[in-house]
Tab-separated table of C-alpha atoms in Angstrom:
chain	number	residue	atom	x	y	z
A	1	UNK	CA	21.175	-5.025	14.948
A	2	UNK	CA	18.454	-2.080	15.469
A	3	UNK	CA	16.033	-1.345	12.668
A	4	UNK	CA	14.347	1.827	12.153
A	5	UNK	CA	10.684	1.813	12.460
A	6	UNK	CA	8.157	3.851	10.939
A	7	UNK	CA	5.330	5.079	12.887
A	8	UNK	CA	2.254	7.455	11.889
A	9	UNK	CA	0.307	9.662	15.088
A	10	UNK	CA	-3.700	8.833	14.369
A	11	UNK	CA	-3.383	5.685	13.600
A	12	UNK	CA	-4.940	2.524	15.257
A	13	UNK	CA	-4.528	-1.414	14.932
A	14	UNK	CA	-8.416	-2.863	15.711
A	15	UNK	CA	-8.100	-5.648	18.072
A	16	UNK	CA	-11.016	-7.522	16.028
A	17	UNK	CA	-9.362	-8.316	13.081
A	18	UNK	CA	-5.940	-6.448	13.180
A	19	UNK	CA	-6.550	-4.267	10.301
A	20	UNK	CA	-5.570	-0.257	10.913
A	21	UNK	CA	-7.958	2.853	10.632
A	22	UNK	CA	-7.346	6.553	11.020
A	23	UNK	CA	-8.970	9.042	13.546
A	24	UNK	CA	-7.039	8.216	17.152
A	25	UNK	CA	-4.655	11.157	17.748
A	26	UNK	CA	-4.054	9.482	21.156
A	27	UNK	CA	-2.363	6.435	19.586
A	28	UNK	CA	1.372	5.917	16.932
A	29	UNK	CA	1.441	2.974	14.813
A	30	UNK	CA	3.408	1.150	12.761
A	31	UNK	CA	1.543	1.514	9.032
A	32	UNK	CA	4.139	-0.846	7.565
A	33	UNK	CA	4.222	-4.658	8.448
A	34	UNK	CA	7.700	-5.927	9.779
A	35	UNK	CA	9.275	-9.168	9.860
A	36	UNK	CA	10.501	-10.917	12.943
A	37	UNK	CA	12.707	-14.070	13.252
A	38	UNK	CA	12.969	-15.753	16.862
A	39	UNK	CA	15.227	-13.992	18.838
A	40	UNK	CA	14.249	-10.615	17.694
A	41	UNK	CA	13.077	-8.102	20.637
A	42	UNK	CA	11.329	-4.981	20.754
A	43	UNK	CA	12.260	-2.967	23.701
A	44	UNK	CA	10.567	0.760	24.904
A	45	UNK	CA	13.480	3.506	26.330
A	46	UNK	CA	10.968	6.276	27.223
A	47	UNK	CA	9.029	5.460	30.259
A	48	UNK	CA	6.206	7.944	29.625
A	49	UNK	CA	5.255	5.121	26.787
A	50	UNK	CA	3.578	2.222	26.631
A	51	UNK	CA	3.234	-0.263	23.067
A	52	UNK	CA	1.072	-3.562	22.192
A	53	UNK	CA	1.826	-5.850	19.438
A	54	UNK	CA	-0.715	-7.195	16.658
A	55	UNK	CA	1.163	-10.747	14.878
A	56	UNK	CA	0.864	-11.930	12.042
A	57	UNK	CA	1.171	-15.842	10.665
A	58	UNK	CA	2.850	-16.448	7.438
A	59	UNK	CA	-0.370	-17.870	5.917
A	60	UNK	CA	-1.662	-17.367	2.394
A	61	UNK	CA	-5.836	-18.116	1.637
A	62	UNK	CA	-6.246	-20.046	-1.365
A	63	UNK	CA	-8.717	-17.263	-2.162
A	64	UNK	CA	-5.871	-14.499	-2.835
A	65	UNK	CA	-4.710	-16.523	-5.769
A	66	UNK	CA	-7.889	-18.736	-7.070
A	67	UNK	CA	-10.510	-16.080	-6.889
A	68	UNK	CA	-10.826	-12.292	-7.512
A	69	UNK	CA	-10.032	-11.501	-3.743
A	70	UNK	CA	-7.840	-8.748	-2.711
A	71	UNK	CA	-5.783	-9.080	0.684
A	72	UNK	CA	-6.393	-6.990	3.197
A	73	UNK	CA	-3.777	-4.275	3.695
A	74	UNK	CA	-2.199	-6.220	0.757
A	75	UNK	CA	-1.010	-8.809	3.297
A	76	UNK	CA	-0.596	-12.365	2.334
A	77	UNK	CA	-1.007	-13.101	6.178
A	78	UNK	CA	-3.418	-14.081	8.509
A	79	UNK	CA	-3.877	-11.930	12.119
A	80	UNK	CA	-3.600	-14.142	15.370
A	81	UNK	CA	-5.449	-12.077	17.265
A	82	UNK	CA	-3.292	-11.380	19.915
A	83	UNK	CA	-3.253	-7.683	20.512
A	84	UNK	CA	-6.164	-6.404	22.900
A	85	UNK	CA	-6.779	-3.287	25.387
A	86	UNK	CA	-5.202	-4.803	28.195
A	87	UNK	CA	-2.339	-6.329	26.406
A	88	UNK	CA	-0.300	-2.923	26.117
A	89	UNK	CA	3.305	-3.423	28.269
A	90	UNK	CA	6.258	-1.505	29.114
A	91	UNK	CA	8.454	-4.886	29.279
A	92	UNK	CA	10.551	-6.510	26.571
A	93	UNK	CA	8.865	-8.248	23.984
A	94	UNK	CA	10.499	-11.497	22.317
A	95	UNK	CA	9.905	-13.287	19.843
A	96	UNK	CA	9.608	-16.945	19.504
A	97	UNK	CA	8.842	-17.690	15.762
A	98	UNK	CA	8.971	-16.492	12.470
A	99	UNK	CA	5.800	-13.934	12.737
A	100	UNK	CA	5.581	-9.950	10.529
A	101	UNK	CA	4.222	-7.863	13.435
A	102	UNK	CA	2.704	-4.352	13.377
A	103	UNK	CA	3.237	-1.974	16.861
A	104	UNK	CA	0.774	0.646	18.503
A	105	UNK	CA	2.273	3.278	21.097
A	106	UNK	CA	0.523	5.243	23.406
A	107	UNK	CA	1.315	7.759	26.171
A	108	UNK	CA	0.845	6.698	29.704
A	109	UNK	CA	-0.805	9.598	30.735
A	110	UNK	CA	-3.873	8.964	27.650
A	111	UNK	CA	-3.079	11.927	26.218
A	112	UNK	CA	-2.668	13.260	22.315
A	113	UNK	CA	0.630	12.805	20.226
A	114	UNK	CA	1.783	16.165	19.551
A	115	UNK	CA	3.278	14.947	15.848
A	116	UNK	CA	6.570	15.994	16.682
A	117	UNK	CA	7.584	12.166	18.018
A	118	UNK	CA	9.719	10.000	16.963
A	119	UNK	CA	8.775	6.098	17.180
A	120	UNK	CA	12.666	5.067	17.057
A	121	UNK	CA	12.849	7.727	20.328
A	122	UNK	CA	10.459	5.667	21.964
A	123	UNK	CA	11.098	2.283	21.048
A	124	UNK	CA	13.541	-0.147	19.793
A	125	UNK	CA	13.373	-3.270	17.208
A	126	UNK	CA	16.290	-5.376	17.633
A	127	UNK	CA	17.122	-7.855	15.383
A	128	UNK	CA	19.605	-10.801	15.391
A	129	UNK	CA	22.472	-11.373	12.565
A	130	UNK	CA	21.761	-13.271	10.097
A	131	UNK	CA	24.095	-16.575	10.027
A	132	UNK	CA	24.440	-17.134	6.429
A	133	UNK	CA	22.813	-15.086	3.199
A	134	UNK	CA	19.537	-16.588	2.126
A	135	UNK	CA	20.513	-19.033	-1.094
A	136	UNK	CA	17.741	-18.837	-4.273
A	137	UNK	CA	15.402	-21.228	-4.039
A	138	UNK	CA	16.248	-24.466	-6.150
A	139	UNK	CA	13.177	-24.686	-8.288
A	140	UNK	CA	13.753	-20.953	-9.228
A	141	UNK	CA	17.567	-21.670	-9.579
A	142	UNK	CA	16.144	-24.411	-12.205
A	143	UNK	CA	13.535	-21.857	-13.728
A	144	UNK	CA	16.406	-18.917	-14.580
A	145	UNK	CA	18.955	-21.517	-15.848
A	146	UNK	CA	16.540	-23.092	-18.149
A	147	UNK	CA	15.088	-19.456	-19.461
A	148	UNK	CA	18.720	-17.966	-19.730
A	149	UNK	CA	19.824	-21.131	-21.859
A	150	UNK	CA	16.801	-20.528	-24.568
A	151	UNK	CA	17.430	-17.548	-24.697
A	152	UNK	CA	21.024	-17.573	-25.343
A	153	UNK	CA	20.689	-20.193	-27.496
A	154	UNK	CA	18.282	-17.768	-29.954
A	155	UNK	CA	19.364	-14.275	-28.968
A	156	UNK	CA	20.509	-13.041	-32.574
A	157	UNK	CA	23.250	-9.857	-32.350
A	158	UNK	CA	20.954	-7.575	-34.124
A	159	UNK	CA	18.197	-8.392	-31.600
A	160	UNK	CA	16.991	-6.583	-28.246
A	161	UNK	CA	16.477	-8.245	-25.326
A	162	UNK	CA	13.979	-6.937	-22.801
A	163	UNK	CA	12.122	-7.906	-19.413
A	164	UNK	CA	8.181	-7.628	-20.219
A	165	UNK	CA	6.079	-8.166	-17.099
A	166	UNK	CA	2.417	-6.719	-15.585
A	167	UNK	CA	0.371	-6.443	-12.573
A	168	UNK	CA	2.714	-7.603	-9.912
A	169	UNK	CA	-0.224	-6.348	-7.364
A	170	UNK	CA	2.778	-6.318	-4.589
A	171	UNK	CA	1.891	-8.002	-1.076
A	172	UNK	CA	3.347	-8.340	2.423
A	173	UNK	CA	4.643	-12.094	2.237
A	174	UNK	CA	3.889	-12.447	-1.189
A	175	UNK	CA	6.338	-13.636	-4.498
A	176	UNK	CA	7.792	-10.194	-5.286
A	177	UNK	CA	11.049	-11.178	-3.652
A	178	UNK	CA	11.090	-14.465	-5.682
A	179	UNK	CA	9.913	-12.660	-8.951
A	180	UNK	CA	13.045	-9.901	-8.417
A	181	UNK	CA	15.760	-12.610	-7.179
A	182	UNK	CA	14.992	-14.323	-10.972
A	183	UNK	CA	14.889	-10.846	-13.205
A	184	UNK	CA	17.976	-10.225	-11.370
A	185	UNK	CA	19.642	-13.338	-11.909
A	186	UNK	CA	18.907	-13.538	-15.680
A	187	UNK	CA	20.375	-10.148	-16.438
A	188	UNK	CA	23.873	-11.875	-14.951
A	189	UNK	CA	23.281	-14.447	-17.443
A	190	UNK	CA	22.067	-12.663	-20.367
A	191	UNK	CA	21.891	-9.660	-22.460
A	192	UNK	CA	19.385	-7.165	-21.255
A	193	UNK	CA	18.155	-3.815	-22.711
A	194	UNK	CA	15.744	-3.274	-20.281
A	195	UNK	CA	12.249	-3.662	-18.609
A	196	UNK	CA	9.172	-2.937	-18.760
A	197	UNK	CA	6.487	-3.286	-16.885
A	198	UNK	CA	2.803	-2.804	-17.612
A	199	UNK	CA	1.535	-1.047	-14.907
A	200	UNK	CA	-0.679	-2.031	-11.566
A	201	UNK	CA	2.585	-2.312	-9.269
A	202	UNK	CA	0.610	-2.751	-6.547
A	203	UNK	CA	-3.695	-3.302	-5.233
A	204	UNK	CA	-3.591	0.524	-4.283
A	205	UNK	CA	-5.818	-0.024	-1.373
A	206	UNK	CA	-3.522	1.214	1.338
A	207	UNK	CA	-2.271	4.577	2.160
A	208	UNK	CA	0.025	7.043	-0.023
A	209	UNK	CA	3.328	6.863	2.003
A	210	UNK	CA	2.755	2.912	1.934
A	211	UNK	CA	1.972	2.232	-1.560
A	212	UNK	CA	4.816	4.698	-2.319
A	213	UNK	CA	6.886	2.579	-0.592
A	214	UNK	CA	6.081	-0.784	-2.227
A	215	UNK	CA	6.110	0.748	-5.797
A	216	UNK	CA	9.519	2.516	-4.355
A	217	UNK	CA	10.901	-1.142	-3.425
A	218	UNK	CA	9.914	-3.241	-6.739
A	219	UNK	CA	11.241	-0.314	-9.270
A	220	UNK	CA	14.543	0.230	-6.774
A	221	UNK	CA	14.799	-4.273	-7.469
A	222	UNK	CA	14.427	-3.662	-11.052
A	223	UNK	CA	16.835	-0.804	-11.233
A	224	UNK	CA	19.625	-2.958	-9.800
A	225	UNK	CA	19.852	-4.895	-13.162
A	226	UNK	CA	21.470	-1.372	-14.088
A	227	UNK	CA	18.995	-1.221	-17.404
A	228	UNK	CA	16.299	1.024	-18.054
A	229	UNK	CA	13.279	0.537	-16.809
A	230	UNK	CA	9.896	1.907	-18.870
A	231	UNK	CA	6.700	1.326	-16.455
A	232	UNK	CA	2.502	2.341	-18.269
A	233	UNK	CA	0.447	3.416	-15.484
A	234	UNK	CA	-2.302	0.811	-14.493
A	235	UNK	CA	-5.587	2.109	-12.998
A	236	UNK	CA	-4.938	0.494	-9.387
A	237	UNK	CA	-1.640	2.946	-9.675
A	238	UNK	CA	-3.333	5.840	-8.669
A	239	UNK	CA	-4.180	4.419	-5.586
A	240	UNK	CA	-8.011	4.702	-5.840
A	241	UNK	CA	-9.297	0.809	-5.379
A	242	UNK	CA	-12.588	-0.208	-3.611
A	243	UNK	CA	-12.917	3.551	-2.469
A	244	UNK	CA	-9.190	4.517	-1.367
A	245	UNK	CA	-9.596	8.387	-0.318
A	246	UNK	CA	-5.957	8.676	-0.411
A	247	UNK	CA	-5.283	8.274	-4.008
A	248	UNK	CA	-2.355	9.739	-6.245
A	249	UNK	CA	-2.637	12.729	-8.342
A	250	UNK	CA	-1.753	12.254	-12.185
A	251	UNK	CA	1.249	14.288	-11.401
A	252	UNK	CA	2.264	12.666	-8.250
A	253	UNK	CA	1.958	9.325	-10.602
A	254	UNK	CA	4.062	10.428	-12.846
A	255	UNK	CA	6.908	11.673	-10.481
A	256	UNK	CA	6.578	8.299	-8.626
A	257	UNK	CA	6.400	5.617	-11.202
A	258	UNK	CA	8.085	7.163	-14.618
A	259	UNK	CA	10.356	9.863	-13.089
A	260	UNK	CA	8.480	12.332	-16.011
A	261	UNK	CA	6.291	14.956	-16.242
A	262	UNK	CA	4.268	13.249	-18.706
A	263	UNK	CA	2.198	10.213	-18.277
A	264	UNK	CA	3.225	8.870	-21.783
A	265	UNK	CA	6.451	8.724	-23.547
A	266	UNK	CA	8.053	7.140	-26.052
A	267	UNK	CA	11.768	5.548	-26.211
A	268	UNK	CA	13.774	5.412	-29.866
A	269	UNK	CA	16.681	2.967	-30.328
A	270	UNK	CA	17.988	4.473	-33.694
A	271	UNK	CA	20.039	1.891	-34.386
A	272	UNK	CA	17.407	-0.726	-34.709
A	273	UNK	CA	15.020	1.717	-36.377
A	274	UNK	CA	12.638	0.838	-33.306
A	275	UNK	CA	10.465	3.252	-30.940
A	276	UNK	CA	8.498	1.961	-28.093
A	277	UNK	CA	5.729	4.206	-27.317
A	278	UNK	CA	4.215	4.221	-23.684
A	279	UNK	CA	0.450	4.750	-23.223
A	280	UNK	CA	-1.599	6.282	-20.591
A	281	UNK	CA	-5.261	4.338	-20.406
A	282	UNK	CA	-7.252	5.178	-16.822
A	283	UNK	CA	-8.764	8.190	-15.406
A	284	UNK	CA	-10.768	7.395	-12.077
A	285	UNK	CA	-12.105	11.425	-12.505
A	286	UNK	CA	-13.827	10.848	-15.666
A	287	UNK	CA	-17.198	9.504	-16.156
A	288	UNK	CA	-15.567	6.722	-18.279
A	289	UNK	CA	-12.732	5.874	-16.454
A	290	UNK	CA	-10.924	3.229	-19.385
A	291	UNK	CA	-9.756	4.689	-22.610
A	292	UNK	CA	-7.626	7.157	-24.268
A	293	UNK	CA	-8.297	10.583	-23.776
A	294	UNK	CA	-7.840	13.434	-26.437
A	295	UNK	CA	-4.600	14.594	-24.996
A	296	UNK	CA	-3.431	11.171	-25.211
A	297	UNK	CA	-4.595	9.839	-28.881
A	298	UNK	CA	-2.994	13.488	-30.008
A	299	UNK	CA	0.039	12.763	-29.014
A	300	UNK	CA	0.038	9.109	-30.424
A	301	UNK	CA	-0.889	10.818	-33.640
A	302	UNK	CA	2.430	12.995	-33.671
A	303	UNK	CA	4.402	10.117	-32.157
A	304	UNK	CA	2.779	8.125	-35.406
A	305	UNK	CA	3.241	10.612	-37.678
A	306	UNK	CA	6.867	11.237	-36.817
A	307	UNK	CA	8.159	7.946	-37.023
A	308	UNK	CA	10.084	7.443	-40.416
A	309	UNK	CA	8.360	5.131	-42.726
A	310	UNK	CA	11.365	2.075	-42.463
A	311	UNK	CA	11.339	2.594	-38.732
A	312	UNK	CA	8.968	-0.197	-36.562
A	313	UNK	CA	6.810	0.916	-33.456
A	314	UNK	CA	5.983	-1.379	-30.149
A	315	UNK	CA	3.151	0.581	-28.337
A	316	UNK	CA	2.662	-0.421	-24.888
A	317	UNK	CA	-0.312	0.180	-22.033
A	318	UNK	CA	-1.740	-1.060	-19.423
A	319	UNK	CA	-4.901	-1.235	-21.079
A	320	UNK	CA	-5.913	-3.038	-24.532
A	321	UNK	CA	-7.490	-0.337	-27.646
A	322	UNK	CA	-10.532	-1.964	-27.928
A	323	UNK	CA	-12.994	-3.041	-25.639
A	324	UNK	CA	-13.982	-6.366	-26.869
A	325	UNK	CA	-10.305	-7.572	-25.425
A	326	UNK	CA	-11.358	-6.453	-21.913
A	327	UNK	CA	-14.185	-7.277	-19.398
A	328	UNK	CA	-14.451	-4.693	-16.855
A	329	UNK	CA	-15.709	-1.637	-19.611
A	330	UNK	CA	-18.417	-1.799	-21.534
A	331	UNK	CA	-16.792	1.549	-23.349
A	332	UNK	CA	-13.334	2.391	-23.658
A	333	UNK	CA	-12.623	6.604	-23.541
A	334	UNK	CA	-11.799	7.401	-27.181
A	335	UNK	CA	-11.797	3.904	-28.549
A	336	UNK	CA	-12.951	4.522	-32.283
A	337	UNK	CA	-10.688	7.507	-32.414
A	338	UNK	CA	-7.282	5.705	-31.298
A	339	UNK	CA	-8.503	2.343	-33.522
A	340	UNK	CA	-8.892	4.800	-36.400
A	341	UNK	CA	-4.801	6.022	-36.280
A	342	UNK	CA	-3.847	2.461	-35.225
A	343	UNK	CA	-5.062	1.032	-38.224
A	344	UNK	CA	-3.569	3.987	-40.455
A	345	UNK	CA	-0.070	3.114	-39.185
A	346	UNK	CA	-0.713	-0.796	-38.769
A	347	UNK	CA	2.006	-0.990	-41.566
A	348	UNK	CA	4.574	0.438	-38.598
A	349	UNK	CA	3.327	-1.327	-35.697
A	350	UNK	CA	5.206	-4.655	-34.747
A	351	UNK	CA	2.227	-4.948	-31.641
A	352	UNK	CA	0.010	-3.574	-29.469
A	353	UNK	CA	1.095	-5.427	-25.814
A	354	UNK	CA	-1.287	-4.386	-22.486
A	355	UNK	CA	-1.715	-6.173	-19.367
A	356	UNK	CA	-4.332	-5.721	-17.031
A	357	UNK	CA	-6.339	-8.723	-17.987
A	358	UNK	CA	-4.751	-10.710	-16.212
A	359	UNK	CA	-4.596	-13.618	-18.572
A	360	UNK	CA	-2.726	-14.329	-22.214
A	361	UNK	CA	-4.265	-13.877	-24.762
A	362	UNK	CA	-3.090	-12.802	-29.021
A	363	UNK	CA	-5.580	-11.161	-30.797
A	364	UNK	CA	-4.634	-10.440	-35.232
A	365	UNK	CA	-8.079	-8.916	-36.304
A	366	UNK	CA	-7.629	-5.714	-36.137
A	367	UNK	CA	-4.311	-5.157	-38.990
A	368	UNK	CA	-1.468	-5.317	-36.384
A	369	UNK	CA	-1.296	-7.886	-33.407
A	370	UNK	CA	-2.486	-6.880	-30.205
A	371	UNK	CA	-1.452	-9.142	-27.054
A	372	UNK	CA	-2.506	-9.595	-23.458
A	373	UNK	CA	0.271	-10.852	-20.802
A	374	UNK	CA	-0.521	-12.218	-17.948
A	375	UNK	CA	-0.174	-10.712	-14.340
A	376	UNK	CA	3.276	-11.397	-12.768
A	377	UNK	CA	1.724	-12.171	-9.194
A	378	UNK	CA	0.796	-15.633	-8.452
A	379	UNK	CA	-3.197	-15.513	-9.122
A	380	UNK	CA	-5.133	-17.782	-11.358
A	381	UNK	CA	-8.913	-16.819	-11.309
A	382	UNK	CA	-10.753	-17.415	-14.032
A	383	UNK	CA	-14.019	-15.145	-13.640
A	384	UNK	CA	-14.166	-11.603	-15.165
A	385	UNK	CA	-11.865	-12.523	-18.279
A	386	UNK	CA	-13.154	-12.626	-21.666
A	387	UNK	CA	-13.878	-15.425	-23.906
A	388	UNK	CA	-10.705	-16.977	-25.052
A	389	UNK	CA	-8.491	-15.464	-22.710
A	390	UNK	CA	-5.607	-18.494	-21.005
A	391	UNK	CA	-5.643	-17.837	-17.201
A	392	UNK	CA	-1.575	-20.424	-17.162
A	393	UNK	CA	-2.167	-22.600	-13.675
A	394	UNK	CA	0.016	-21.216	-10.869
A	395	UNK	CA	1.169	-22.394	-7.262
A	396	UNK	CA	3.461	-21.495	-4.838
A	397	UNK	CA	6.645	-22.781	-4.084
A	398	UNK	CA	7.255	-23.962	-7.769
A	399	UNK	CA	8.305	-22.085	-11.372
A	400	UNK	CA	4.188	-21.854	-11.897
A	401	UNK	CA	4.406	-19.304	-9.074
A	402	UNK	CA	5.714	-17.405	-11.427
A	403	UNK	CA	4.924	-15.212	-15.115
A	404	UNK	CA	6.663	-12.667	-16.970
A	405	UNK	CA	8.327	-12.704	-20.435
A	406	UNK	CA	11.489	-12.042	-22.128
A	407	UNK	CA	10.896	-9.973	-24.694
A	408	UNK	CA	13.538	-10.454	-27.888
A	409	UNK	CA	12.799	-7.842	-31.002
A	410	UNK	CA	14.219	-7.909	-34.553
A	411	UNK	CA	12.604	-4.879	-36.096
A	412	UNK	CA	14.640	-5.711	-39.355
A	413	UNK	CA	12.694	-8.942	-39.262
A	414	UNK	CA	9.428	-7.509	-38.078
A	415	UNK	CA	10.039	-10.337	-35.428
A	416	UNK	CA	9.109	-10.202	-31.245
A	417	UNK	CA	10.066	-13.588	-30.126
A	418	UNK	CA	8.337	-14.327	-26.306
A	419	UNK	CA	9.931	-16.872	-23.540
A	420	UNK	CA	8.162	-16.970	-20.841
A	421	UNK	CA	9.566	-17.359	-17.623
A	422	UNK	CA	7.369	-19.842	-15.120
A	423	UNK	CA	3.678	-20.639	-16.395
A	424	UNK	CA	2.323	-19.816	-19.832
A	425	UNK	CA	3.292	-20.224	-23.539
A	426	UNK	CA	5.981	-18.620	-25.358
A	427	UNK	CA	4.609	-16.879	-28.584
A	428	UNK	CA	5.830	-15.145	-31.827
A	429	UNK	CA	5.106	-12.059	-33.838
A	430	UNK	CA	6.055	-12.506	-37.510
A	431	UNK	CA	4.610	-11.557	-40.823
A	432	UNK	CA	2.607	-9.592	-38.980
A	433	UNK	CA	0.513	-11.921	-36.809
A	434	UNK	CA	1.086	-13.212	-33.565
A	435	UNK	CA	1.205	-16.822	-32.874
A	436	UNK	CA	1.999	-19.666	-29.838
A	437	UNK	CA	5.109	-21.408	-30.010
């Protein structure tokens, strides 16, 4: 079977250590990695062309997960050095093992891409059938039956039900497959309203049309439970970390990963007497790049004010309202101003629930309850968190690997009951606190 590949004119894959810069109009690469199964070929049909391949093992560092250590090219895989100047062919290229593989064209002449060519004119990726589908791994199998059966077993009629995750941080060869294969496999089993997710989709160190396509995959996965899904912006979302010229605008943002206009929003479900209110929280243009900005706390305030008094509120962000319940800010953009109409409507507000943290952590101090979730990729570091924060223990290959929560509300109750799916606690919100189960 042929697959379409992607390829971008200027771009190079550096023999030394396989990673891919900008500024070689002579050469078309792929920017995406692809995977390869033995059997697979890649085969050139235009003569005037010539490719090399750059491999890549299926091998994840310890030092993704247990430190704070981004991937490069947010690739859980390690490069085998195999692509050089002299290793460029015009031959058939098979492979022999399970590898994801990046490809470099150039013209046999040495001269410029024009940018009108077309990588699938030049070259082919075949692929061989698949014998049988892939089955879900047994241990995740175990994970979604034992999740779906709590929460069936407590799911009251006058409840909603809802997918709450954070900071999936996707990666080439990482656990987003695993992590979509079990949301998607619960909503078969169980009741869902919808999901949410609390922003940083992906590390937002690669380029635009890459991270596009990563944030494009995980919310076209989550949209196949056929529920809505509500996604906060997280500050890696604009595409800015560890210097990233090509970031997103607030606009392109937006478009991407709400499908608004407006970077916060809020949801009613009048039946329940609930609104969930969306927040915006990170601004890499502004001196103070965490916090609230005017725009943003005025809106809250009408959003506040406009809620009917028997009516409940869940506000959501990526970001907690107060700095003390974060480490990377020593000020938070309009903190004292947005604590200030919090507190006045505390009385409406079931919780405050933010992620970027990542660790758990319930905080009551402040008049409502205001809760940290852990990230949903498999990473347990324990630096940079504040005091009292739970970083769960996670591993591959097991339900650890895993961390997001089902999310069940009873606003007549003032109840938000918490399972969470692979490592962590479950918690409760009731009488206005919030508590571990």
């Amino acid at each position: 079977m042929r697959q379409s590949l992607t390829g971008q004119i200027g771009l190079k894959i550096r023999a030394g250590d396989g990673l891919q810069e900008l500024g070689h109009p002579e050469m078309l690469s792929t920017p995406f990695f692809y995977l390869a199964q033995p059997g697979d070929s890649l085969r050139l049909i235009n003569s005037e062309y010539k490719f090399n391949v750059a491999t890549y093992a299926s091998e994840v560092k310890n030092r993704w997960i247990y430190t704070y250590d981004y991937a490069p090219d947010a690739s859980w895989t390690v490069y085998r050095h195999d692509l050089s100047g002299d290793s460029y062919r015009q031959d058939d290229y098979f492979f022999t093992e399970r590898v994801y593989f990046r490809v470099c064209l150039r013209k046999m002449d040495g001269t410029d891409f024009e940018g009108s060519e077309d990588m699938n004119g030049i070259l082919f990726f075949d692929t061989a059938p698949e014998v049988s589908p892939i089955e879900m791994k047994q241990w995740l199998r175990s994970e979604v039956e034992r999740v779906s059966e709590r929460i069936m077993n407590i799911l009251g009629k006058n409840e909603l039900s809802f997918v709450l995750m954070t900071d999936t941080h996707y990666t080439v060869n990482g656990t987003w497959e695993d992590t979509a294969t079990a949301i998607q496999q619960l909503q078969k089993r169980i009741r869902l309203d919808g999901i949410i997710h609390l922003g940083d989709l992906t590390d937002g160190m690669v380029t635009r049309d890459v991270s596009r396509h990563y944030v494009e995959r995980i919310l076209s996965d989550l949209k196949k439970c056929e529920v809505p899904v509500w996604v906060t912006l997280g500050n890696h979302d604009t595409n800015y970390f560890r210097n990233n010229p090509d970031h997103f605008s607030l606009n392109e943002q937006c478009e991407l990963y709400l499908g608004t206009n407006s970077p916060r929003y809020s949801i009613d479900y009048d039946q329940y007497k609930l609104r969930l209110i969306f927040l915006d929280s990170f601004d890499p243009n502004e001196e103070l790049r965490y916090g609230y900005n005017q725009a943003c706390i005025r809106w809250l305030n009408i959003q506040m004010e406009c809620t009917p008094h028997d009516w409940k509120v869940i506000i959501f962000s990526h970001l907690t309202p107060i700095r003390r319940l974060q480490y990377w800010a020593k000020e938070l953009r309009g903190e004292d101003e947005l604590m200030e109409l919090l507190k006045k409507h505390a009385h409406k507000i079931l919780s405050f629930i933010n992620g970027h943290n990542h660790g758990d952590f319930l905080d009551n101090e402040e008049g409502f309850p205001i809760i940290s979730i852990v990230n949903s990729k498999c990473e347990e570091f324990t630096e940079y968190k504040p005091e009292g924060f739970l970083t769960p223990k996670r591993k591959l290959g097991e339900s650890s690997q895993e961390a997001f929560d089902m999310m069940l509300v009873n606003p007549e109750k003032r109840e938000i009951r918490f399972v969470r799916f692979g490592s962590g606690k479950d918690k409760i919100v009731a009488n206005g606190r919030a508590e571990w189960v």
